[in-house]
Amino acid sequence: MKTKRLLLFLVLSLIVCNILEAQDNYVPTKENLENRQWFQDAKFGMFVHWGVYSVLGGGGDAGIAEWIMQNKKIPIKQYEKLPSFFNPLNFDAAEWVAMVKDAGMKYITITSKHHDGFAMYDSKISDYNVVDKTPYGKDVIKMLAEECRKQDVKLFFYYSQLDWHHPDYYPRGRTGQGFTGREESGDWSSYLDYMNTQLTELLTSYGPIGGIWFDGMWDKKDADWQQGKTYQLIHKLQPGALIGSNHHVKPYPGEDFQMFEQDLPGENTTGWQGSHISELPLEMCLTINGSWGFNLMDQNHKSPKELVHMLVKAAGRNANLLLNVGPMPNGEIQPEHKSSLKTMGEWMDKNGETIYGTRRGVVAAEDWGVSTQKDKKLYLHVLDWDKEVLLVQPFTEKVESVVFFKDKSKVNYRLDQYGLLIEIPKNKKDEVDTIIEVILK
Ligand code: FHN
């Protein structure tokens, strides 16, 4: 077994070493560009934060559960006991993927390794993984990948560059200091080789994947991440795979999409977002309550209406919504989250035409709502407006017709130099989103 591992490591390292140039002059392949378009059309995906931290369910705090190792200063020696309690007997990949489809979601992005360094797949370079260290002993990522393929859902891998477990993640960054019990030494380039080898495993053992969702560079902002080498490796192994990195700054060469965490593009309630919105496909990720990983004490769930609003507002800003669930240690998704996803799916069943395949409409996002558009069809999503007359301005387009999307009944409107004035009688208002369909000339 050991010799097999060593051999595989050598082969993977050889692939890594052959790819040295940076991605500065990166030109995406045709397949990659097509996937970017697919991504922008898809609009809605499920983020999954699942790891051995779920066993602790946040440890009684309402904080971010997957950070428990750092927040409670749990040394590696103690944290390493957690995998032995991780036995998700109720995990049913087919059910997860069916739930995703029913919610109207088109892809899943799952944590292959979070900051705790524990691989949720059968890593060969390290036995700190779900197959070797848990009583469950199965590769949950493989099970999910197979089911995604069967049910035609794309799978992306989240990968944390930050690592609180690996000794060579050194010099340490802002987190994972002291308490972990690691020696105050390490070889950064060995860590990068380790990371590239794990990425190679992920890109060669699970079939075609949607892309890699990086996180954690912010921990060591000024380190030499040799990103070009990593990005080139990924694009060489799977040219169509989309790369995004949650570094909270302007995208670097080689990245294929840009993400925003807990904020719509252009907003910065978290204080993490840079002001730059790139021309790349955009994605906003969001928690349903306040935690990414499963948190027993966090009952602060956003309502289905709030969640639909986020999806619509993101679409009106050209961004996808990647909505997070933190599965429980038994492998099930929290019932509250399942129920919200079901309600969103019902909404998408009726109104998906105004979201999927659209782009931000000609009318800019306003306090009352947003617009989405596909060719000559402009959809005004009136989300927050209690008056019966709405003046949409500026509005310089020529109009063919204006109807309520729901029943195609005519909307009384006036178009003049002030903009497009529309009447929304009380009985036509939708509690969640009053959608007005405007056919442009
Ligand atoms: O620290 C992580 C956090 O646990 C979670 O994974 C989110 C998801 O966007 N990203 C990080 C913070 O930027």
Short mmCIF file of C-alpha atoms and ligand atoms in Angstrom, two decimals:
data_model
loop_
_atom_site.label_atom_id
_atom_site.label_comp_id
_atom_site.label_asym_id
_atom_site.label_seq_id
_atom_site.Cartn_x
_atom_site.Cartn_y
_atom_site.Cartn_z
CA MET A 1 0.00 0.00 0.00
CA LYS A 2 2.81 2.39 1.01
CA THR A 3 4.75 1.66 -2.22
CA LYS A 4 1.60 2.24 -4.27
CA ARG A 5 1.13 5.62 -2.60
CA LEU A 6 4.74 6.59 -3.14
CA LEU A 7 4.55 5.64 -6.82
CA LEU A 8 1.41 7.65 -7.36
CA PHE A 9 2.96 10.61 -5.55
CA LEU A 10 6.00 10.43 -7.84
CA VAL A 11 3.86 10.31 -10.98
CA LEU A 12 1.68 13.21 -9.81
CA SER A 13 4.74 15.23 -8.79
CA LEU A 14 6.20 14.70 -12.25
CA ILE A 15 3.08 16.13 -13.85
CA VAL A 16 3.26 19.09 -11.47
CA CYS A 17 6.96 19.73 -12.11
CA ASN A 18 6.47 19.81 -15.86
CA ILE A 19 4.25 22.82 -15.61
CA LEU A 20 6.26 25.80 -14.64
CA GLU A 21 5.22 28.85 -16.58
CA ALA A 22 2.82 31.43 -15.14
CA GLN A 23 -0.70 31.99 -16.40
CA ASP A 24 -0.07 35.62 -17.24
CA ASN A 25 -0.89 35.16 -20.88
CA TYR A 26 -3.75 32.83 -20.21
CA VAL A 27 -6.11 32.37 -23.12
CA PRO A 28 -9.15 30.28 -22.14
CA THR A 29 -9.95 27.38 -24.44
CA LYS A 30 -13.19 27.21 -26.43
CA GLU A 31 -14.46 24.63 -23.97
CA ASN A 32 -13.64 26.89 -21.06
CA LEU A 33 -15.49 29.80 -22.67
CA GLU A 34 -18.50 27.57 -23.30
CA ASN A 35 -18.45 26.49 -19.68
CA ARG A 36 -18.33 30.11 -18.57
CA GLN A 37 -21.46 30.71 -20.58
CA TRP A 38 -23.09 27.61 -19.15
CA PHE A 39 -22.20 28.87 -15.70
CA GLN A 40 -23.77 32.27 -16.32
CA ASP A 41 -26.92 30.66 -17.67
CA ALA A 42 -27.16 28.23 -14.74
CA LYS A 43 -27.62 31.01 -12.15
CA PHE A 44 -28.19 28.86 -9.09
CA GLY A 45 -25.96 26.35 -7.30
CA MET A 46 -25.58 24.67 -3.92
CA PHE A 47 -22.54 25.23 -1.76
CA VAL A 48 -21.74 22.38 0.65
CA HIS A 49 -19.50 22.85 3.68
CA TRP A 50 -19.01 19.38 5.05
CA GLY A 51 -16.20 18.10 7.17
CA VAL A 52 -15.40 16.38 10.46
CA TYR A 53 -16.11 19.70 12.22
CA SER A 54 -19.81 18.91 11.67
CA VAL A 55 -19.51 16.42 14.54
CA LEU A 56 -19.14 19.35 16.96
CA GLY A 57 -22.05 21.30 15.42
CA GLY A 58 -20.40 24.61 16.24
CA GLY A 59 -19.64 23.61 19.83
CA GLY A 60 -22.60 25.45 21.32
CA ASP A 61 -21.78 28.84 19.81
CA ALA A 62 -23.72 30.46 17.03
CA GLY A 63 -20.46 31.30 15.21
CA ILE A 64 -18.97 29.84 12.07
CA ALA A 65 -18.85 26.12 12.78
CA GLU A 66 -16.12 25.05 10.35
CA TRP A 67 -13.77 27.45 12.16
CA ILE A 68 -14.10 25.63 15.48
CA MET A 69 -10.51 24.41 15.41
CA GLN A 70 -9.24 27.97 15.22
CA ASN A 71 -11.95 29.58 17.35
CA LYS A 72 -11.63 27.14 20.24
CA LYS A 73 -7.88 26.76 19.75
CA ILE A 74 -8.06 22.98 19.41
CA PRO A 75 -4.57 21.50 19.00
CA ILE A 76 -4.03 19.13 16.07
CA LYS A 77 -3.54 16.23 18.46
CA GLN A 78 -7.06 16.67 19.83
CA TYR A 79 -8.69 17.64 16.54
CA GLU A 80 -7.33 14.47 14.99
CA LYS A 81 -9.76 12.54 17.20
CA LEU A 82 -12.76 14.01 15.42
CA PRO A 83 -12.59 11.82 12.28
CA SER A 84 -13.16 8.75 14.45
CA PHE A 85 -16.64 10.13 15.31
CA PHE A 86 -17.56 10.92 11.73
CA ASN A 87 -19.90 8.22 10.47
CA PRO A 88 -22.56 9.70 8.16
CA LEU A 89 -24.65 6.55 7.77
CA ASN A 90 -27.62 8.45 6.35
CA PHE A 91 -25.62 10.09 3.58
CA ASP A 92 -27.45 9.47 0.34
CA ALA A 93 -25.78 11.12 -2.63
CA ALA A 94 -28.77 10.40 -4.89
CA GLU A 95 -31.07 12.18 -2.46
CA TRP A 96 -28.78 15.20 -2.18
CA VAL A 97 -28.57 15.59 -5.94
CA ALA A 98 -32.33 15.11 -6.37
CA MET A 99 -32.86 17.81 -3.74
CA VAL A 100 -30.54 20.12 -5.65
CA LYS A 101 -32.48 19.55 -8.85
CA ASP A 102 -35.82 20.09 -7.14
CA ALA A 103 -34.51 23.38 -5.81
CA GLY A 104 -33.80 24.49 -9.38
CA MET A 105 -30.06 24.42 -8.79
CA LYS A 106 -27.73 23.38 -11.60
CA TYR A 107 -24.46 22.71 -9.80
CA ILE A 108 -22.86 21.79 -6.49
CA THR A 109 -19.65 23.19 -5.03
CA ILE A 110 -18.41 21.00 -2.18
CA THR A 111 -15.50 21.35 0.24
CA SER A 112 -12.89 18.78 -0.77
CA LYS A 113 -10.63 20.15 1.98
CA HIS A 114 -11.39 23.06 4.31
CA HIS A 115 -8.98 25.06 6.47
CA ASP A 116 -8.68 22.15 8.95
CA GLY A 117 -6.71 20.28 6.28
CA PHE A 118 -8.91 17.18 6.36
CA ALA A 119 -9.60 15.76 2.89
CA MET A 120 -13.18 14.66 2.31
CA TYR A 121 -12.01 12.39 -0.50
CA ASP A 122 -9.61 9.46 -0.87
CA SER A 123 -6.36 11.43 -1.01
CA LYS A 124 -3.33 9.30 -1.75
CA ILE A 125 -0.73 11.80 -0.68
CA SER A 126 -2.13 12.06 2.86
CA ASP A 127 -4.08 9.61 4.95
CA TYR A 128 -5.69 12.53 6.78
CA ASN A 129 -8.82 11.84 4.77
CA VAL A 130 -12.34 10.50 5.04
CA VAL A 131 -11.52 7.02 3.74
CA ASP A 132 -8.49 6.33 5.91
CA LYS A 133 -9.48 8.04 9.14
CA THR A 134 -13.22 7.66 9.66
CA PRO A 135 -15.34 4.63 10.56
CA TYR A 136 -17.43 5.49 7.50
CA GLY A 137 -14.45 4.78 5.27
CA LYS A 138 -16.08 5.79 1.98
CA ASP A 139 -15.12 8.49 -0.47
CA VAL A 140 -18.13 10.81 -0.18
CA ILE A 141 -16.84 13.01 -3.01
CA LYS A 142 -16.67 10.03 -5.35
CA MET A 143 -20.22 9.01 -4.42
CA LEU A 144 -21.41 12.53 -5.07
CA ALA A 145 -19.47 12.85 -8.33
CA GLU A 146 -21.06 9.66 -9.67
CA GLU A 147 -24.53 10.76 -8.74
CA CYS A 148 -24.01 14.25 -10.20
CA ARG A 149 -23.01 12.66 -13.48
CA LYS A 150 -26.10 10.43 -13.45
CA GLN A 151 -28.45 13.29 -12.72
CA ASP A 152 -26.70 15.84 -14.93
CA VAL A 153 -25.60 18.27 -12.26
CA LYS A 154 -22.12 19.85 -12.43
CA LEU A 155 -19.74 19.40 -9.56
CA PHE A 156 -17.15 21.96 -8.45
CA PHE A 157 -14.54 21.45 -5.75
CA TYR A 158 -13.88 23.98 -3.03
CA TYR A 159 -10.22 23.70 -1.98
CA SER A 160 -8.70 25.57 0.95
CA GLN A 161 -5.19 26.76 0.25
CA LEU A 162 -4.96 27.69 3.92
CA ASP A 163 -4.16 24.62 6.04
CA TRP A 164 -4.18 24.43 9.85
CA HIS A 165 -2.89 20.86 9.85
CA HIS A 166 -0.03 20.55 7.38
CA PRO A 167 3.39 21.19 9.00
CA ASP A 168 4.79 22.80 5.86
CA TYR A 169 2.15 25.50 5.74
CA TYR A 170 4.90 27.75 7.03
CA PRO A 171 5.57 30.58 7.74
CA ARG A 172 2.04 30.64 9.20
CA GLY A 173 -0.50 33.21 8.17
CA ARG A 174 -3.06 35.20 10.13
CA THR A 175 -4.65 32.00 11.51
CA GLY A 176 -3.59 28.53 12.66
CA GLN A 177 -0.79 29.93 14.80
CA GLY A 178 0.66 28.53 18.05
CA PHE A 179 -2.26 26.48 19.37
CA THR A 180 -2.07 23.81 16.65
CA GLY A 181 1.08 22.34 18.21
CA ARG A 182 3.09 22.35 14.99
CA GLU A 183 6.84 22.87 15.03
CA GLU A 184 7.78 26.44 14.21
CA SER A 185 9.41 25.37 10.97
CA GLY A 186 8.33 24.04 7.61
CA ASP A 187 9.03 24.13 3.92
CA TRP A 188 6.61 26.34 1.96
CA SER A 189 7.52 24.88 -1.40
CA SER A 190 6.79 21.37 -0.11
CA TYR A 191 3.39 22.59 0.96
CA LEU A 192 2.71 24.00 -2.51
CA ASP A 193 3.74 20.65 -4.03
CA TYR A 194 1.37 18.90 -1.63
CA MET A 195 -1.46 21.23 -2.61
CA ASN A 196 -0.81 20.78 -6.32
CA THR A 197 -0.71 17.02 -5.86
CA GLN A 198 -4.06 17.04 -4.07
CA LEU A 199 -5.50 19.19 -6.84
CA THR A 200 -4.14 16.73 -9.39
CA GLU A 201 -5.89 13.93 -7.53
CA LEU A 202 -9.15 15.86 -7.60
CA LEU A 203 -8.81 16.63 -11.30
CA THR A 204 -7.87 13.12 -12.36
CA SER A 205 -10.03 10.79 -10.25
CA TYR A 206 -13.54 12.22 -10.39
CA GLY A 207 -14.24 12.72 -14.10
CA PRO A 208 -14.84 16.10 -15.70
CA ILE A 209 -15.53 18.69 -13.05
CA GLY A 210 -17.06 22.16 -13.22
CA GLY A 211 -14.12 23.89 -11.62
CA ILE A 212 -12.04 24.67 -8.56
CA TRP A 213 -13.23 27.15 -5.94
CA PHE A 214 -10.19 28.35 -4.01
CA ASP A 215 -10.31 29.89 -0.59
CA GLY A 216 -7.72 30.95 1.96
CA MET A 217 -5.11 32.98 0.12
CA TRP A 218 -6.20 35.91 2.27
CA ASP A 219 -4.50 34.12 5.19
CA LYS A 220 -1.08 34.82 3.69
CA LYS A 221 -1.70 37.69 1.33
CA ASP A 222 1.94 38.36 0.57
CA ALA A 223 3.19 34.79 0.26
CA ASP A 224 4.51 33.42 -3.01
CA TRP A 225 1.58 31.18 -3.90
CA GLN A 226 2.98 30.44 -7.37
CA GLN A 227 -0.53 30.70 -8.59
CA GLY A 228 0.43 30.64 -12.24
CA LYS A 229 1.84 27.17 -11.81
CA THR A 230 -1.26 25.91 -10.00
CA TYR A 231 -3.68 27.50 -12.45
CA GLN A 232 -1.75 26.18 -15.40
CA LEU A 233 -1.78 22.72 -13.90
CA ILE A 234 -5.55 22.80 -13.50
CA HIS A 235 -6.15 24.13 -16.99
CA LYS A 236 -3.81 21.55 -18.42
CA LEU A 237 -5.53 18.65 -16.67
CA GLN A 238 -9.03 19.95 -17.42
CA PRO A 239 -9.01 22.93 -19.79
CA GLY A 240 -12.74 23.41 -19.34
CA ALA A 241 -12.59 23.63 -15.55
CA LEU A 242 -13.37 27.10 -14.23
CA ILE A 243 -11.05 28.57 -11.63
CA GLY A 244 -12.22 31.09 -9.08
CA SER A 245 -10.51 32.25 -5.90
CA ASN A 246 -12.12 33.83 -2.89
CA HIS A 247 -9.16 36.11 -2.18
CA HIS A 248 -11.45 39.15 -1.95
CA VAL A 249 -9.39 41.14 -4.46
CA LYS A 250 -9.43 41.73 -8.21
CA PRO A 251 -9.19 38.43 -10.17
CA TYR A 252 -5.69 37.29 -11.18
CA PRO A 253 -4.73 36.06 -14.65
CA GLY A 254 -5.86 32.47 -15.06
CA GLU A 255 -9.11 32.87 -13.14
CA ASP A 256 -12.37 32.20 -14.96
CA PHE A 257 -14.94 33.61 -12.57
CA GLN A 258 -15.12 36.02 -9.67
CA MET A 259 -16.92 35.41 -6.41
CA PHE A 260 -18.34 37.58 -3.66
CA GLU A 261 -18.91 36.27 -0.16
CA GLN A 262 -22.12 37.15 1.71
CA ASP A 263 -22.47 40.29 -0.41
CA LEU A 264 -23.97 41.17 -3.76
CA PRO A 265 -21.44 42.44 -6.30
CA GLY A 266 -21.02 46.12 -5.63
CA GLU A 267 -22.02 45.85 -1.98
CA ASN A 268 -19.64 45.53 0.92
CA THR A 269 -21.50 44.90 4.16
CA THR A 270 -18.82 42.42 5.25
CA GLY A 271 -15.91 44.77 4.63
CA TRP A 272 -14.10 42.00 2.71
CA GLN A 273 -14.94 42.88 -0.86
CA GLY A 274 -12.75 44.97 -3.06
CA SER A 275 -14.68 47.43 -5.20
CA HIS A 276 -13.65 45.74 -8.44
CA ILE A 277 -16.31 43.93 -10.45
CA SER A 278 -14.68 42.14 -13.36
CA GLU A 279 -16.01 41.13 -16.76
CA LEU A 280 -15.71 37.50 -15.73
CA PRO A 281 -18.80 35.47 -14.77
CA LEU A 282 -19.81 36.44 -11.23
CA GLU A 283 -21.05 34.44 -8.29
CA MET A 284 -22.27 35.38 -4.85
CA CYS A 285 -22.13 32.81 -2.06
CA LEU A 286 -24.50 33.00 0.87
CA THR A 287 -25.30 31.10 4.06
CA ILE A 288 -28.92 30.23 4.90
CA ASN A 289 -28.29 30.94 8.59
CA GLY A 290 -25.01 32.50 9.76
CA SER A 291 -22.71 29.51 9.45
CA TRP A 292 -21.23 27.57 6.53
CA GLY A 293 -20.64 24.35 8.44
CA PHE A 294 -23.45 22.68 10.42
CA ASN A 295 -24.29 24.72 13.51
CA LEU A 296 -26.73 23.25 15.99
CA MET A 297 -27.37 26.54 17.80
CA ASP A 298 -27.80 28.85 14.84
CA GLN A 299 -31.51 29.10 14.19
CA ASN A 300 -31.24 32.41 12.41
CA HIS A 301 -32.42 31.04 9.10
CA LYS A 302 -33.22 33.40 6.26
CA SER A 303 -36.80 32.99 5.08
CA PRO A 304 -37.53 31.47 1.66
CA LYS A 305 -38.70 34.93 0.56
CA GLU A 306 -35.38 36.50 1.58
CA LEU A 307 -33.54 33.73 -0.23
CA VAL A 308 -35.54 34.17 -3.45
CA HIS A 309 -34.85 37.90 -3.21
CA MET A 310 -31.11 37.22 -3.01
CA LEU A 311 -31.27 34.96 -6.04
CA VAL A 312 -33.18 37.57 -8.03
CA LYS A 313 -30.98 40.45 -6.86
CA ALA A 314 -27.88 38.47 -7.79
CA ALA A 315 -29.28 37.69 -11.25
CA GLY A 316 -30.07 41.39 -11.67
CA ARG A 317 -26.38 42.09 -11.05
CA ASN A 318 -25.23 39.38 -13.46
CA ALA A 319 -24.24 37.01 -10.69
CA ASN A 320 -25.12 33.44 -9.75
CA LEU A 321 -26.26 32.56 -6.28
CA LEU A 322 -24.32 29.77 -4.59
CA LEU A 323 -26.49 28.97 -1.60
CA ASN A 324 -24.87 27.07 1.23
CA VAL A 325 -25.92 24.08 3.30
CA GLY A 326 -23.87 22.54 6.11
CA PRO A 327 -24.81 18.86 6.25
CA MET A 328 -25.10 17.25 9.67
CA PRO A 329 -22.61 14.58 10.78
CA ASN A 330 -25.20 11.88 10.00
CA GLY A 331 -25.07 12.89 6.33
CA GLU A 332 -28.45 14.60 6.20
CA ILE A 333 -29.17 18.18 5.31
CA GLN A 334 -30.86 20.19 8.08
CA PRO A 335 -34.65 19.97 7.69
CA GLU A 336 -35.08 23.78 7.81
CA HIS A 337 -32.68 24.16 4.91
CA LYS A 338 -34.28 21.36 2.93
CA SER A 339 -37.65 23.00 3.31
CA SER A 340 -36.35 26.41 2.13
CA LEU A 341 -34.73 24.79 -0.90
CA LYS A 342 -38.02 23.10 -1.76
CA THR A 343 -39.87 26.41 -1.62
CA MET A 344 -37.22 28.04 -3.80
CA GLY A 345 -37.61 25.19 -6.29
CA GLU A 346 -41.35 25.78 -6.46
CA TRP A 347 -40.70 29.45 -7.14
CA MET A 348 -38.11 28.61 -9.82
CA ASP A 349 -40.54 26.17 -11.45
CA LYS A 350 -42.94 29.00 -12.11
CA ASN A 351 -40.52 31.87 -12.64
CA GLY A 352 -37.27 30.25 -13.82
CA GLU A 353 -37.75 31.66 -17.33
CA THR A 354 -37.04 35.13 -15.91
CA ILE A 355 -33.78 33.95 -14.28
CA TYR A 356 -32.06 31.09 -16.16
CA GLY A 357 -30.13 32.13 -19.24
CA THR A 358 -30.73 35.83 -18.55
CA ARG A 359 -28.22 38.58 -17.93
CA ARG A 360 -28.51 41.83 -16.00
CA GLY A 361 -31.20 43.88 -17.76
CA VAL A 362 -30.93 47.39 -19.20
CA VAL A 363 -32.57 48.81 -16.07
CA ALA A 364 -30.00 49.11 -13.28
CA ALA A 365 -30.61 47.67 -9.81
CA GLU A 366 -32.69 50.01 -7.66
CA ASP A 367 -34.21 49.97 -4.18
CA TRP A 368 -37.47 48.64 -5.61
CA GLY A 369 -35.80 45.68 -7.37
CA VAL A 370 -33.77 44.64 -10.39
CA SER A 371 -34.14 43.71 -14.03
CA THR A 372 -33.03 40.63 -15.93
CA GLN A 373 -33.05 40.25 -19.68
CA LYS A 374 -32.89 37.73 -22.46
CA ASP A 375 -32.76 39.20 -25.97
CA LYS A 376 -35.77 41.52 -26.32
CA LYS A 377 -37.49 40.27 -23.18
CA LEU A 378 -36.86 42.48 -20.20
CA TYR A 379 -38.12 41.34 -16.81
CA LEU A 380 -38.64 43.93 -14.10
CA HIS A 381 -38.57 42.20 -10.72
CA VAL A 382 -40.45 44.42 -8.31
CA LEU A 383 -39.33 43.13 -4.93
CA ASP A 384 -39.88 45.96 -2.55
CA TRP A 385 -42.47 48.54 -3.56
CA ASP A 386 -45.76 49.15 -1.83
CA LYS A 387 -47.18 51.93 -4.03
CA GLU A 388 -49.43 51.31 -7.01
CA VAL A 389 -47.37 53.32 -9.49
CA LEU A 390 -43.71 52.76 -10.23
CA LEU A 391 -41.58 55.06 -12.34
CA VAL A 392 -38.70 53.14 -13.89
CA GLN A 393 -35.95 55.53 -14.85
CA PRO A 394 -33.85 56.16 -16.76
CA PHE A 395 -35.62 54.22 -19.48
CA THR A 396 -34.81 55.02 -23.08
CA GLU A 397 -35.86 51.79 -24.82
CA LYS A 398 -38.76 51.47 -27.24
CA VAL A 399 -41.52 49.22 -26.02
CA GLU A 400 -43.66 46.69 -27.87
CA SER A 401 -45.77 45.44 -24.96
CA VAL A 402 -45.90 45.28 -21.15
CA VAL A 403 -47.61 42.43 -19.27
CA PHE A 404 -47.59 40.81 -15.85
CA PHE A 405 -45.40 37.74 -16.24
CA LYS A 406 -47.64 35.64 -13.99
CA ASP A 407 -50.86 35.74 -16.04
CA LYS A 408 -49.81 37.69 -19.12
CA SER A 409 -52.49 40.30 -18.39
CA LYS A 410 -51.83 43.80 -19.73
CA VAL A 411 -50.05 46.37 -17.61
CA ASN A 412 -51.18 50.00 -17.85
CA TYR A 413 -48.07 51.98 -18.65
CA ARG A 414 -46.86 55.30 -19.97
CA LEU A 415 -43.56 55.90 -21.67
CA ASP A 416 -42.26 59.46 -21.84
CA GLN A 417 -39.15 61.55 -21.28
CA TYR A 418 -39.27 60.76 -17.54
CA GLY A 419 -39.12 57.02 -18.04
CA LEU A 420 -41.50 54.08 -17.98
CA LEU A 421 -44.41 54.54 -15.62
CA ILE A 422 -46.21 51.33 -14.72
CA GLU A 423 -49.34 50.66 -12.71
CA ILE A 424 -49.31 47.76 -10.29
CA PRO A 425 -52.79 47.44 -8.77
CA LYS A 426 -52.96 45.79 -5.36
CA ASN A 427 -54.57 42.64 -6.71
CA LYS A 428 -51.68 42.16 -9.16
CA LYS A 429 -48.96 42.41 -6.53
CA ASP A 430 -47.07 39.26 -5.75
CA GLU A 431 -45.96 38.85 -2.19
CA VAL A 432 -42.48 37.70 -3.21
CA ASP A 433 -41.73 39.24 -6.61
CA THR A 434 -44.08 41.05 -9.01
CA ILE A 435 -42.55 40.35 -12.38
CA ILE A 436 -43.34 42.65 -15.27
CA GLU A 437 -42.45 41.39 -18.72
CA VAL A 438 -41.52 44.14 -21.14
CA ILE A 439 -41.01 43.23 -24.78
CA LEU A 440 -38.62 45.72 -26.31
CA LYS A 441 -38.78 46.78 -29.94
O1 FHN B 1 -13.09 31.03 6.06
C1 FHN B 1 -13.93 30.64 5.04
C2 FHN B 1 -15.25 30.19 5.52
O2 FHN B 1 -15.13 29.15 6.42
C3 FHN B 1 -16.10 29.76 4.33
O3 FHN B 1 -15.51 28.67 3.67
C4 FHN B 1 -16.27 30.92 3.39
C5 FHN B 1 -17.04 30.61 2.14
O4 FHN B 1 -16.99 31.68 1.26
N1 FHN B 1 -14.98 31.46 2.98
C6 FHN B 1 -13.98 31.71 3.97
C7 FHN B 1 -13.77 33.09 4.37
O5 FHN B 1 -13.56 33.96 3.31
#
